[in-house]
mmCIF file of C-alpha atoms in Angstrom:
data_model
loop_
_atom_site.group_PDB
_atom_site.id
_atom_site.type_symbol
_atom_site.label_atom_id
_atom_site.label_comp_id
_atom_site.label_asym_id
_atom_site.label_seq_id
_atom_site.Cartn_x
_atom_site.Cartn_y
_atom_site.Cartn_z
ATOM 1 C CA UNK A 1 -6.457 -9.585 36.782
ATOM 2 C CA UNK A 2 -5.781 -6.992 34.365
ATOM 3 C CA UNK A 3 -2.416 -4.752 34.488
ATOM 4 C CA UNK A 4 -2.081 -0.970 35.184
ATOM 5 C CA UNK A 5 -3.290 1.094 32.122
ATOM 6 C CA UNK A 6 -0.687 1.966 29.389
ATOM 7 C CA UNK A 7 -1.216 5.836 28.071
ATOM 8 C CA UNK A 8 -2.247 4.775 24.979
ATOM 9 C CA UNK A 9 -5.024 2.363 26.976
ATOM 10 C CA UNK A 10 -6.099 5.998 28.999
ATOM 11 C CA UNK A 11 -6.350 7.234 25.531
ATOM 12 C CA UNK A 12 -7.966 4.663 24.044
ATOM 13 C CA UNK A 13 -10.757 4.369 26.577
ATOM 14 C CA UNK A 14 -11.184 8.413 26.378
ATOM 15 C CA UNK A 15 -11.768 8.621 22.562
ATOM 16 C CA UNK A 16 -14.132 4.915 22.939
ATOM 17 C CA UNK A 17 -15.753 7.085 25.663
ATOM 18 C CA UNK A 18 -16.286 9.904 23.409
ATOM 19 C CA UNK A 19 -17.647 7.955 20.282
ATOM 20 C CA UNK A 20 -20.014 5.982 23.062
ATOM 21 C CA UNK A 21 -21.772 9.542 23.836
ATOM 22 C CA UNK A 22 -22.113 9.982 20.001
ATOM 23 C CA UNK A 23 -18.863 11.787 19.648
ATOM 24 C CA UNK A 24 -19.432 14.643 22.133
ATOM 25 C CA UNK A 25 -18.765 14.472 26.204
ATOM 26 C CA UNK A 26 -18.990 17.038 28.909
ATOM 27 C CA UNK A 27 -15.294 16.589 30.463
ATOM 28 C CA UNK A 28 -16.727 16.002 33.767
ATOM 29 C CA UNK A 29 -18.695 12.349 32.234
ATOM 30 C CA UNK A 30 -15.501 12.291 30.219
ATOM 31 C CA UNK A 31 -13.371 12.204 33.481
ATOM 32 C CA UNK A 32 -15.938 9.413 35.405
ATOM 33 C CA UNK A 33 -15.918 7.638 32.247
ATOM 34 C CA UNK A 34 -12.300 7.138 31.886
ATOM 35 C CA UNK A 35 -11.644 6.473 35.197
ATOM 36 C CA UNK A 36 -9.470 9.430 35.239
ATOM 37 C CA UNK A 37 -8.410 11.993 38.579
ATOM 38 C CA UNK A 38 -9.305 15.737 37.741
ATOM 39 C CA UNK A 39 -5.344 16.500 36.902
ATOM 40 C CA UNK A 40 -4.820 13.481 35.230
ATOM 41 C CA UNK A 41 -7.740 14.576 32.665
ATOM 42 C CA UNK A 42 -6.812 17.792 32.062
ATOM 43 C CA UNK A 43 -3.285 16.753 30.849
ATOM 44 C CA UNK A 44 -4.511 14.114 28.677
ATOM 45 C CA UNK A 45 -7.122 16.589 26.992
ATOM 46 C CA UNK A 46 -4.448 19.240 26.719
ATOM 47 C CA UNK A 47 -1.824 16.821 24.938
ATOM 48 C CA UNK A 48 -5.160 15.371 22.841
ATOM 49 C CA UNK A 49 -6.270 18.514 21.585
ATOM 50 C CA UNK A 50 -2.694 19.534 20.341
ATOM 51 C CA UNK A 51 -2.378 16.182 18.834
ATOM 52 C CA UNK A 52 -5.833 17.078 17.336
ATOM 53 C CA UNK A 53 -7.142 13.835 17.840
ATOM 54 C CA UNK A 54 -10.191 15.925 19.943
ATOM 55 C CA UNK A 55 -11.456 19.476 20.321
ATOM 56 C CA UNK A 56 -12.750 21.690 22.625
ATOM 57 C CA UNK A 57 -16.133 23.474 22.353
ATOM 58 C CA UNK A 58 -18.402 25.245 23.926
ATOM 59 C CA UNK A 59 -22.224 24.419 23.809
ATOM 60 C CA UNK A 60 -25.145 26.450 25.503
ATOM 61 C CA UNK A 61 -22.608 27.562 27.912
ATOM 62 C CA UNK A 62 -21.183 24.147 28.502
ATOM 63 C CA UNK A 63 -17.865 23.057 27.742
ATOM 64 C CA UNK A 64 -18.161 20.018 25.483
ATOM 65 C CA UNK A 65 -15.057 17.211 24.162
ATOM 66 C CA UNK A 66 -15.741 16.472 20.655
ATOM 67 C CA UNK A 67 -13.601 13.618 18.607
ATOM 68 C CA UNK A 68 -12.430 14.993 15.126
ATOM 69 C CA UNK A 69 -11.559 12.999 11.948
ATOM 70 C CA UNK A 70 -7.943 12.036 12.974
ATOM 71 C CA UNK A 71 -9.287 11.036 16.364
ATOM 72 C CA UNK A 72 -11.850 8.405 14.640
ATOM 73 C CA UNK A 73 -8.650 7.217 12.700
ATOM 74 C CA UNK A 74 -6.766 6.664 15.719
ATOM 75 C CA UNK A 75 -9.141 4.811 17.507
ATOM 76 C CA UNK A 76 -9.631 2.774 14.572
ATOM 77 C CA UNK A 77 -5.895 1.805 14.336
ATOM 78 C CA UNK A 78 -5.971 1.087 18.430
ATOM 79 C CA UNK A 79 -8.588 -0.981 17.997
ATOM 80 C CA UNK A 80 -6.880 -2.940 15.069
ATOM 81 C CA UNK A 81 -4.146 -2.846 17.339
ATOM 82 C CA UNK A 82 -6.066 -4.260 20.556
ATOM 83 C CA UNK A 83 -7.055 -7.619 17.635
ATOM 84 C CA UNK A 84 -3.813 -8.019 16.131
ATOM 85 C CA UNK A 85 -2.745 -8.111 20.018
ATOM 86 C CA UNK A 86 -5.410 -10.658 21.035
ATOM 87 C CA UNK A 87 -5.138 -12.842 18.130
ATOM 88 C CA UNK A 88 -1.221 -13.488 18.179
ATOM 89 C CA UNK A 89 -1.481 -13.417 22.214
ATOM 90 C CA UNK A 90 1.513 -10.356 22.330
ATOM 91 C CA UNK B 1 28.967 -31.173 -6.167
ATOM 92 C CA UNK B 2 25.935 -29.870 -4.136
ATOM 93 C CA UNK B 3 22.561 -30.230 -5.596
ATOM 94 C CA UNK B 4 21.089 -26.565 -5.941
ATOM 95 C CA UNK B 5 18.217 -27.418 -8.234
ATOM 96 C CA UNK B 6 15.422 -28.927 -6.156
ATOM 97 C CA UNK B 7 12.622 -27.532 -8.289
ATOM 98 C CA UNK B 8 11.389 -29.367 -11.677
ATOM 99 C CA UNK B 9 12.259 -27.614 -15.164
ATOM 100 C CA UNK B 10 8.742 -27.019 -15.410
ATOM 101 C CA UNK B 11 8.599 -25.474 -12.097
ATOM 102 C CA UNK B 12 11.104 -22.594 -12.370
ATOM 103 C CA UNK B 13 9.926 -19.436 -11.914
ATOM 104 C CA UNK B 14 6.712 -20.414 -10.383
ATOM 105 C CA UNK B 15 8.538 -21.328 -7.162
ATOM 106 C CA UNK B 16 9.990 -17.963 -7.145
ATOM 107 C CA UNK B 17 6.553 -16.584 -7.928
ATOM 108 C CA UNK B 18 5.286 -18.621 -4.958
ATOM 109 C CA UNK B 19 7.772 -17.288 -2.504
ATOM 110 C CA UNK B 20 7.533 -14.053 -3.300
ATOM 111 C CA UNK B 21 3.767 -14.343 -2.096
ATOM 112 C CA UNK B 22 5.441 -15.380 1.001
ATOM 113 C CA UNK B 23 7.378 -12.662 1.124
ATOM 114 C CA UNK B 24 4.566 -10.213 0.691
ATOM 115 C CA UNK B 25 2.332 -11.631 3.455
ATOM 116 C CA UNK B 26 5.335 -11.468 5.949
ATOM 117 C CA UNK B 27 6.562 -7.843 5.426
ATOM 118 C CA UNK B 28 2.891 -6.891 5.228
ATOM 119 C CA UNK B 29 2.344 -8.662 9.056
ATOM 120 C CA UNK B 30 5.760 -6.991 9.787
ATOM 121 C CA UNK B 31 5.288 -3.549 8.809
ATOM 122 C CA UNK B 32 1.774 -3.756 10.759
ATOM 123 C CA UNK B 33 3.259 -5.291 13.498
ATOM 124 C CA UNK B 34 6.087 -2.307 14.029
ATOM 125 C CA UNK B 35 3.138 0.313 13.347
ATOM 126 C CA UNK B 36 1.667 -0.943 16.219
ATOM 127 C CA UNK B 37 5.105 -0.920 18.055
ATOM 128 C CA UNK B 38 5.440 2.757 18.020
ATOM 129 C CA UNK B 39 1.934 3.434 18.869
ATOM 130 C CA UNK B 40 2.231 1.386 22.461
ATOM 131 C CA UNK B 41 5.749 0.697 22.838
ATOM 132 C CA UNK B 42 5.214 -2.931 23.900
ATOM 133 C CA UNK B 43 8.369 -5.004 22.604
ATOM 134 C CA UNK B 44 6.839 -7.936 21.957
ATOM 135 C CA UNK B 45 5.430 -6.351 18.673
ATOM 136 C CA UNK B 46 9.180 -5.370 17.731
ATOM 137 C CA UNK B 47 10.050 -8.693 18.487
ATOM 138 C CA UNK B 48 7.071 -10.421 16.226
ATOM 139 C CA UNK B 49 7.870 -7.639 13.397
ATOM 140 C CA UNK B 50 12.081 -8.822 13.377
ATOM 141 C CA UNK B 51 10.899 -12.377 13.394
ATOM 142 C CA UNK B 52 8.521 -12.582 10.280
ATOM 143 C CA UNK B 53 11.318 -9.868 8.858
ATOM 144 C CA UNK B 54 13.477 -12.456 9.489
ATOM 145 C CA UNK B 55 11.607 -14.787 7.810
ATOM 146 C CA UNK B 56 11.271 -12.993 4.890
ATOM 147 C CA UNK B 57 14.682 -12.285 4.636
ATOM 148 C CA UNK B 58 15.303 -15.982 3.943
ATOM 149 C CA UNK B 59 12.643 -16.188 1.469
ATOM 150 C CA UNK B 60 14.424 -13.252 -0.562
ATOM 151 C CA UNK B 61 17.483 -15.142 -0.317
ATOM 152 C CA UNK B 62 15.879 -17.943 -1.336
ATOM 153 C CA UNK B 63 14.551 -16.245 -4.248
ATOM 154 C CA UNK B 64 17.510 -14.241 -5.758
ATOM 155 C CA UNK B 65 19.457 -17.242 -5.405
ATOM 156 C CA UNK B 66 16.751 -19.729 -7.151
ATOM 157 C CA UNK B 67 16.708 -17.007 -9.859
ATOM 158 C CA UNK B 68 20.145 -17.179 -10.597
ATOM 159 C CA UNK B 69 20.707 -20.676 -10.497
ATOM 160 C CA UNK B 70 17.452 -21.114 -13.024
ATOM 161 C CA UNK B 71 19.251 -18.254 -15.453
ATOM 162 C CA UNK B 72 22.799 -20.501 -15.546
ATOM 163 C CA UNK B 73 20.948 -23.602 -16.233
ATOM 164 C CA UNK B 74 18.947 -21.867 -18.825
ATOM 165 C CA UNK B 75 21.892 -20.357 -20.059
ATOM 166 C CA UNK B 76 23.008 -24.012 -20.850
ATOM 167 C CA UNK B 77 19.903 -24.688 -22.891
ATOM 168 C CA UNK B 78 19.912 -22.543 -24.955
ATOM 169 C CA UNK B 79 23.604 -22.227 -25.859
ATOM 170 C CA UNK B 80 23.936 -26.032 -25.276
ATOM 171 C CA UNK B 81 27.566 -25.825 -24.421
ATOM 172 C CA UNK B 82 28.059 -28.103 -21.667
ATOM 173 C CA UNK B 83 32.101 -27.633 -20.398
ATOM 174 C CA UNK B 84 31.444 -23.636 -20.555
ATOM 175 C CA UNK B 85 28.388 -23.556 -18.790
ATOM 176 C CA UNK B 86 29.549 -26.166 -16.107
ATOM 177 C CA UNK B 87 32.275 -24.347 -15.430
ATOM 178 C CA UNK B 88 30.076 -21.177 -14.370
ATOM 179 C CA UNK B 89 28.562 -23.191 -12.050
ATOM 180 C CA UNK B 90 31.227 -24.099 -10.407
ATOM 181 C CA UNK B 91 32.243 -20.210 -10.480
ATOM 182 C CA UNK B 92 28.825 -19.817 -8.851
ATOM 183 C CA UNK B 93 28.842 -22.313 -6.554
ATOM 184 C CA UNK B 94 30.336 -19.988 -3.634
ATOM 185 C CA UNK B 95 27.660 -16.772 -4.771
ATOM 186 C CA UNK B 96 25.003 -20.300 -4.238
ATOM 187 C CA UNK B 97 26.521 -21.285 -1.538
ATOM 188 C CA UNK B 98 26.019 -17.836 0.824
ATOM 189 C CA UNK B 99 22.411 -17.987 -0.735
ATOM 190 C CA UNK B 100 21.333 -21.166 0.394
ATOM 191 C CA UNK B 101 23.155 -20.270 3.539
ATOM 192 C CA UNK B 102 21.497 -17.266 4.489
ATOM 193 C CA UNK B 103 18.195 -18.929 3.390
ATOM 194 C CA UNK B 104 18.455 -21.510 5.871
ATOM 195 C CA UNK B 105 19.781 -19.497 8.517
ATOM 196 C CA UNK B 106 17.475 -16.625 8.457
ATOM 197 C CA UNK B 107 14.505 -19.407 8.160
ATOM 198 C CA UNK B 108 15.577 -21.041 11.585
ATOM 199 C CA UNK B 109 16.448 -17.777 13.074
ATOM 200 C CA UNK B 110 12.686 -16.267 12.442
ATOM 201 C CA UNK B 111 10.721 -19.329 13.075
ATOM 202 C CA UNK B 112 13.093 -19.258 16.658
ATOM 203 C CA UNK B 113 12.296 -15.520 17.229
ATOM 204 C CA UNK B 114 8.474 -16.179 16.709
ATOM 205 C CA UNK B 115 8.828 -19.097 18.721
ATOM 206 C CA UNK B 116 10.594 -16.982 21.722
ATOM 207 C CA UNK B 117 7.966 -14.817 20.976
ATOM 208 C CA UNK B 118 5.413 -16.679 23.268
ATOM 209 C CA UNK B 119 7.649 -18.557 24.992
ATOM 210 C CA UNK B 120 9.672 -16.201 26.726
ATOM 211 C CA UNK B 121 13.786 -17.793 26.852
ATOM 212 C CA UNK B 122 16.844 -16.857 28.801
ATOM 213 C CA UNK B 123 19.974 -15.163 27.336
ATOM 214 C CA UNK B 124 21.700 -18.075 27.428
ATOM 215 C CA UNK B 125 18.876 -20.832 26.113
ATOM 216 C CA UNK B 126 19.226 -18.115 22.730
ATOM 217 C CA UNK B 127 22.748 -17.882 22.401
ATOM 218 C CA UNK B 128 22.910 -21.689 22.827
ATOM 219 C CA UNK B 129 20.018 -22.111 20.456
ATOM 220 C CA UNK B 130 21.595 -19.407 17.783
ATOM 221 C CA UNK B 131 24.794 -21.606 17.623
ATOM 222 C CA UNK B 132 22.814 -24.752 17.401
ATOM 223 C CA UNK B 133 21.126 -23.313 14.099
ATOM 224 C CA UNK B 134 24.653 -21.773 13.044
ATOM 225 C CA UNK B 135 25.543 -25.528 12.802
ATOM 226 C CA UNK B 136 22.574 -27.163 11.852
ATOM 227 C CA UNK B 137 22.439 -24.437 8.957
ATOM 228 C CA UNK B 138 25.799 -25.136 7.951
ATOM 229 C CA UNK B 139 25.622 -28.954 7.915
ATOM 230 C CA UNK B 140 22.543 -28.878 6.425
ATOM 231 C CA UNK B 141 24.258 -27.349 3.155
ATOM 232 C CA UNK B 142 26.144 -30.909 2.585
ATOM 233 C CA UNK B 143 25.223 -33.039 0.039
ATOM 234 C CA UNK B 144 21.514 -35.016 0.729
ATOM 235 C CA UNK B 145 21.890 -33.295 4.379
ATOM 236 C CA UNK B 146 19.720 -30.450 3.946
ATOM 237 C CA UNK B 147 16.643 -32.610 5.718
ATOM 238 C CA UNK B 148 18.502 -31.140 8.998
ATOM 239 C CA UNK B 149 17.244 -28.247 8.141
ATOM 240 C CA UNK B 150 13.745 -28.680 7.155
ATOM 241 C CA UNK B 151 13.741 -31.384 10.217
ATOM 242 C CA UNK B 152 14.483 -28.199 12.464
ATOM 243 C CA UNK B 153 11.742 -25.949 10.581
ATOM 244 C CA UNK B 154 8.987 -28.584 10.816
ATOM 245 C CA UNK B 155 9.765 -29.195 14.657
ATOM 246 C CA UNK B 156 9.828 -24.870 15.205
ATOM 247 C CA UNK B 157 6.748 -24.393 12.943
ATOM 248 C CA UNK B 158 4.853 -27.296 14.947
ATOM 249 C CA UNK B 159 6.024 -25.929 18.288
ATOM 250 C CA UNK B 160 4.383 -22.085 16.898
ATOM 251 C CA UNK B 161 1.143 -23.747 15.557
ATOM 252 C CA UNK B 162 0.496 -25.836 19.138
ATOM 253 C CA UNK B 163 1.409 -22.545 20.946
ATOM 254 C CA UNK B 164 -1.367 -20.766 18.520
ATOM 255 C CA UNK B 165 -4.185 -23.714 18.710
ATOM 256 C CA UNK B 166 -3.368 -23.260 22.880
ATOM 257 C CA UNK B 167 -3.839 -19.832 22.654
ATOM 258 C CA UNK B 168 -7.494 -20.513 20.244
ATOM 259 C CA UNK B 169 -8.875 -22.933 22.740
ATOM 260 C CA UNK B 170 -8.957 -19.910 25.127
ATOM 261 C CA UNK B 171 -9.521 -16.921 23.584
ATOM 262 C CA UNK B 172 -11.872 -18.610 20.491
ATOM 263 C CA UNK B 173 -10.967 -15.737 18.269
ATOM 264 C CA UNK B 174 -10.996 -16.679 14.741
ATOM 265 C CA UNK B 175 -7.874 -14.838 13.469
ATOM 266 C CA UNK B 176 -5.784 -17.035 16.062
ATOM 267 C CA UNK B 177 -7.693 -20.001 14.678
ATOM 268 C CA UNK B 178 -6.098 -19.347 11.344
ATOM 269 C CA UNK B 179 -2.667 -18.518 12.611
ATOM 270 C CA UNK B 180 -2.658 -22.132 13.830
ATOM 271 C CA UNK B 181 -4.461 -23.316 10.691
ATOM 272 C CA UNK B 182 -1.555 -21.648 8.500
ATOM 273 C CA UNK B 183 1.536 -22.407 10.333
ATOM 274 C CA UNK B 184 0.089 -26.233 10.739
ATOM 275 C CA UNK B 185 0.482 -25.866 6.977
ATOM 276 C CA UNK B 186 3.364 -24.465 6.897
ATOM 277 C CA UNK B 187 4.868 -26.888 9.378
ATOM 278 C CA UNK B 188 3.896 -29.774 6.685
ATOM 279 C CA UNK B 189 5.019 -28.630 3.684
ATOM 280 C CA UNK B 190 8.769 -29.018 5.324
ATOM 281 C CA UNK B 191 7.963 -32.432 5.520
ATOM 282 C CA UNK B 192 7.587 -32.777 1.733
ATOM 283 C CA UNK B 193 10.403 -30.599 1.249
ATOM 284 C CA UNK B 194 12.653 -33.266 3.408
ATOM 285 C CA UNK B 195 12.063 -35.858 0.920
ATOM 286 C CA UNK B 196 12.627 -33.615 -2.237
ATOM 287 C CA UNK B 197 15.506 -36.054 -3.007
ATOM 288 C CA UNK B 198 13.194 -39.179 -3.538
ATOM 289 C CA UNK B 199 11.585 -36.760 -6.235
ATOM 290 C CA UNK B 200 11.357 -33.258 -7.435
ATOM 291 C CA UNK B 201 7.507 -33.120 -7.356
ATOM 292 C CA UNK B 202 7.869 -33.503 -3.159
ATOM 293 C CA UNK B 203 9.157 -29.752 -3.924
ATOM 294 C CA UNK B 204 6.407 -28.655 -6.361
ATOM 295 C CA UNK B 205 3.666 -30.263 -3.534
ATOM 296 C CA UNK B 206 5.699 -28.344 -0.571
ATOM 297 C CA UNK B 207 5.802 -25.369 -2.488
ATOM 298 C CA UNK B 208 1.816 -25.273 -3.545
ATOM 299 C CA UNK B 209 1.494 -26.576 0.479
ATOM 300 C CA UNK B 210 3.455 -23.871 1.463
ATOM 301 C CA UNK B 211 1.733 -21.101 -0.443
ATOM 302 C CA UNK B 212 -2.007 -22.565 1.208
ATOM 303 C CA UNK B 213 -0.179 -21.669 4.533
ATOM 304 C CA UNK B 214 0.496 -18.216 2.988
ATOM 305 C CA UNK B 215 -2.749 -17.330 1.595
ATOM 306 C CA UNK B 216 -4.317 -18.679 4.928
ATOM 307 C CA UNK B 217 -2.216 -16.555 6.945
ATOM 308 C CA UNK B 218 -2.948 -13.472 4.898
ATOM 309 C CA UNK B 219 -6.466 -13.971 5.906
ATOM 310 C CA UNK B 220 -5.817 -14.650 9.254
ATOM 311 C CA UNK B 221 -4.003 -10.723 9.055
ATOM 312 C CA UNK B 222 -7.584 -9.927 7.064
ATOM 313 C CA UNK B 223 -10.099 -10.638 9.754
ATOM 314 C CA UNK B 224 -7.883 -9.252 12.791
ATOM 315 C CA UNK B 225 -8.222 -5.640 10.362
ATOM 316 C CA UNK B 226 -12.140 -6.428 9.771
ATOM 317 C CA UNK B 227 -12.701 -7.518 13.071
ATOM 318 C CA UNK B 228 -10.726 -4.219 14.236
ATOM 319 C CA UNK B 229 -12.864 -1.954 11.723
ATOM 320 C CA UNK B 230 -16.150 -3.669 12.672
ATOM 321 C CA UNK B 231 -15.337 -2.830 16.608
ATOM 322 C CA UNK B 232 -14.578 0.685 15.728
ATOM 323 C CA UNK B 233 -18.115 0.866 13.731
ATOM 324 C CA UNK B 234 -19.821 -0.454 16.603
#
């Protein structure tokens, strides 16, 4: 069975979630996608966006999630991470 | 007097050059490894990054003190005057001495770490197993006695490769399947490195052994980045 999510897991499956949708999410998807409660999400954008590892837009009146550049590179390094984790069995 | 030259005349420098590969491919996994520690916080990644630092440590050891026993030997060579150089030897012999000492010590202690690694120890089985390589290190350093302490690396370095070829068999990820490949390797060149007093070339074959395990576990650090990168494409 697998453990209780670590933050950087949460944050790791929201950018993954993100780049699945072709970098762009409504935060509503972004919250069922997750696995994420309402309050939960709206800290974890809030602290993402400051970290500017995503961005907020708006779209034909919809609010969108977008991933930037540093957000890419962070996933990137989690998933190297998530490898280096799996192949020495950490 | 203890024997400090293991390595053929036409050897020196190589086996420094050798090492220092070593050295390279543990700091590399290390500084990696304690990246990925302040990303997630998990100490076992702290804990794998001290261990090959550890080991890396030794090899440095191993190297500045290689280097300067190779420059007082050359030193003799070349000036060919045998009472003054063997007297700096012996003026050496302590500044050798710690060397070898910390080598051996720093060896045992990071192939322990890694070992505790994946198989979690009490307090008390480390602080019992921390004096146990305190002695073996320091007994080791007698004359002809130092196979005590490649005895103790071979049987830590096999114990880390079965843990890794365990660990393949169920997760069948290719990285892990050179981690075991490598520190198999490893694990044998300490054999040949046991029986360096029958003949110097046992050293030269450890050594080139020893730098196969390297290179191998360099790429086994290679494919868990590419398989990482690959993921992130996808």
């Amino acid at each position: 069975m697998e453990g209780k999510r670590t933050r950087v897991d949460i944050i790791g499956d929201m950018l993954s979630s993100i780049v699945g949708k072709g970098g762009q999410i409504k935060p509503t998807h972004l919250m069922y996608k997750s696995n994420m409660s309402h309050g939960q999400m709206k800290t974890y954008i809030d602290d993402l966006v400051q970290k500017d590892l995503i961005k907020k837009v708006k779209k034909n009146n919809y609010d969108y999630v977008i991933i930037t550049d540093k957000g890419h590179e962070f996933l990137q390094k989690l998933r190297e991470m998530r490898e280096f984790e799996k192949a020495f069995g950490l | 007097m203890v024997q400090f030259v293991f390595s053929p005349k036409w050897f020196w420098g190589k086996d420094i050059f050798i090492d220092a590969i070593g050295v390279f491919v543990l700091v590399l996994i290390a500084v990696f490894s304690t990246r990925y520690y302040k990303l997630n916080r998990n100490k076992n990644y702290l804990y794998l990054a001290l261990s090959f630092y550890l080991i890396s440590f030794s090899y440095l050891a191993k190297i500045l003190t290689n280097f300067t026993v190779y420059n007082k030997v050359l030193e003799t060579a070349t000036i060919g005057l045998f009472t003054i150089t063997y007297q700096k030897i012996r003026v050496s012999e302590i500044l050798f001495f710690i060397g070898f000492f910390l080598y051996r010590l720093f060896a045992l202690s990071g192939f322990y770490a890694l070992y505790s690694v994946h198989e979690k120890q009490s307090k008390l089985n480390i602080f019992l197993m921390l004096y146990f390589m305190a002695i073996a290190t320091y007994f080791s350093l007698s004359p002809f006695s130092y196979y005590v302490f490649y005895f103790a690396s071979f049987i830590l370095l096999s114990s880390i490769t079965m843990h890794y070829y365990r660990r393949y068999k169920r997760n069948k990820h290719q990285a892990t399947k050179f981690l075991a490949v490598s520190f198999g390797i490893i694990a044998i060149s300490q054999i040949f490195f046991m029986f360096v007093n029958f003949t110097k070339h046992f050293y030269v074959v450890g050594e080139i052994i020893q730098l196969i395990g390297y290179i191998i576990l360099l790429v086994a650090f290679v494919t868990v980045l590419k398989y990482g990168r690959e993921k992130n494409k996808g």
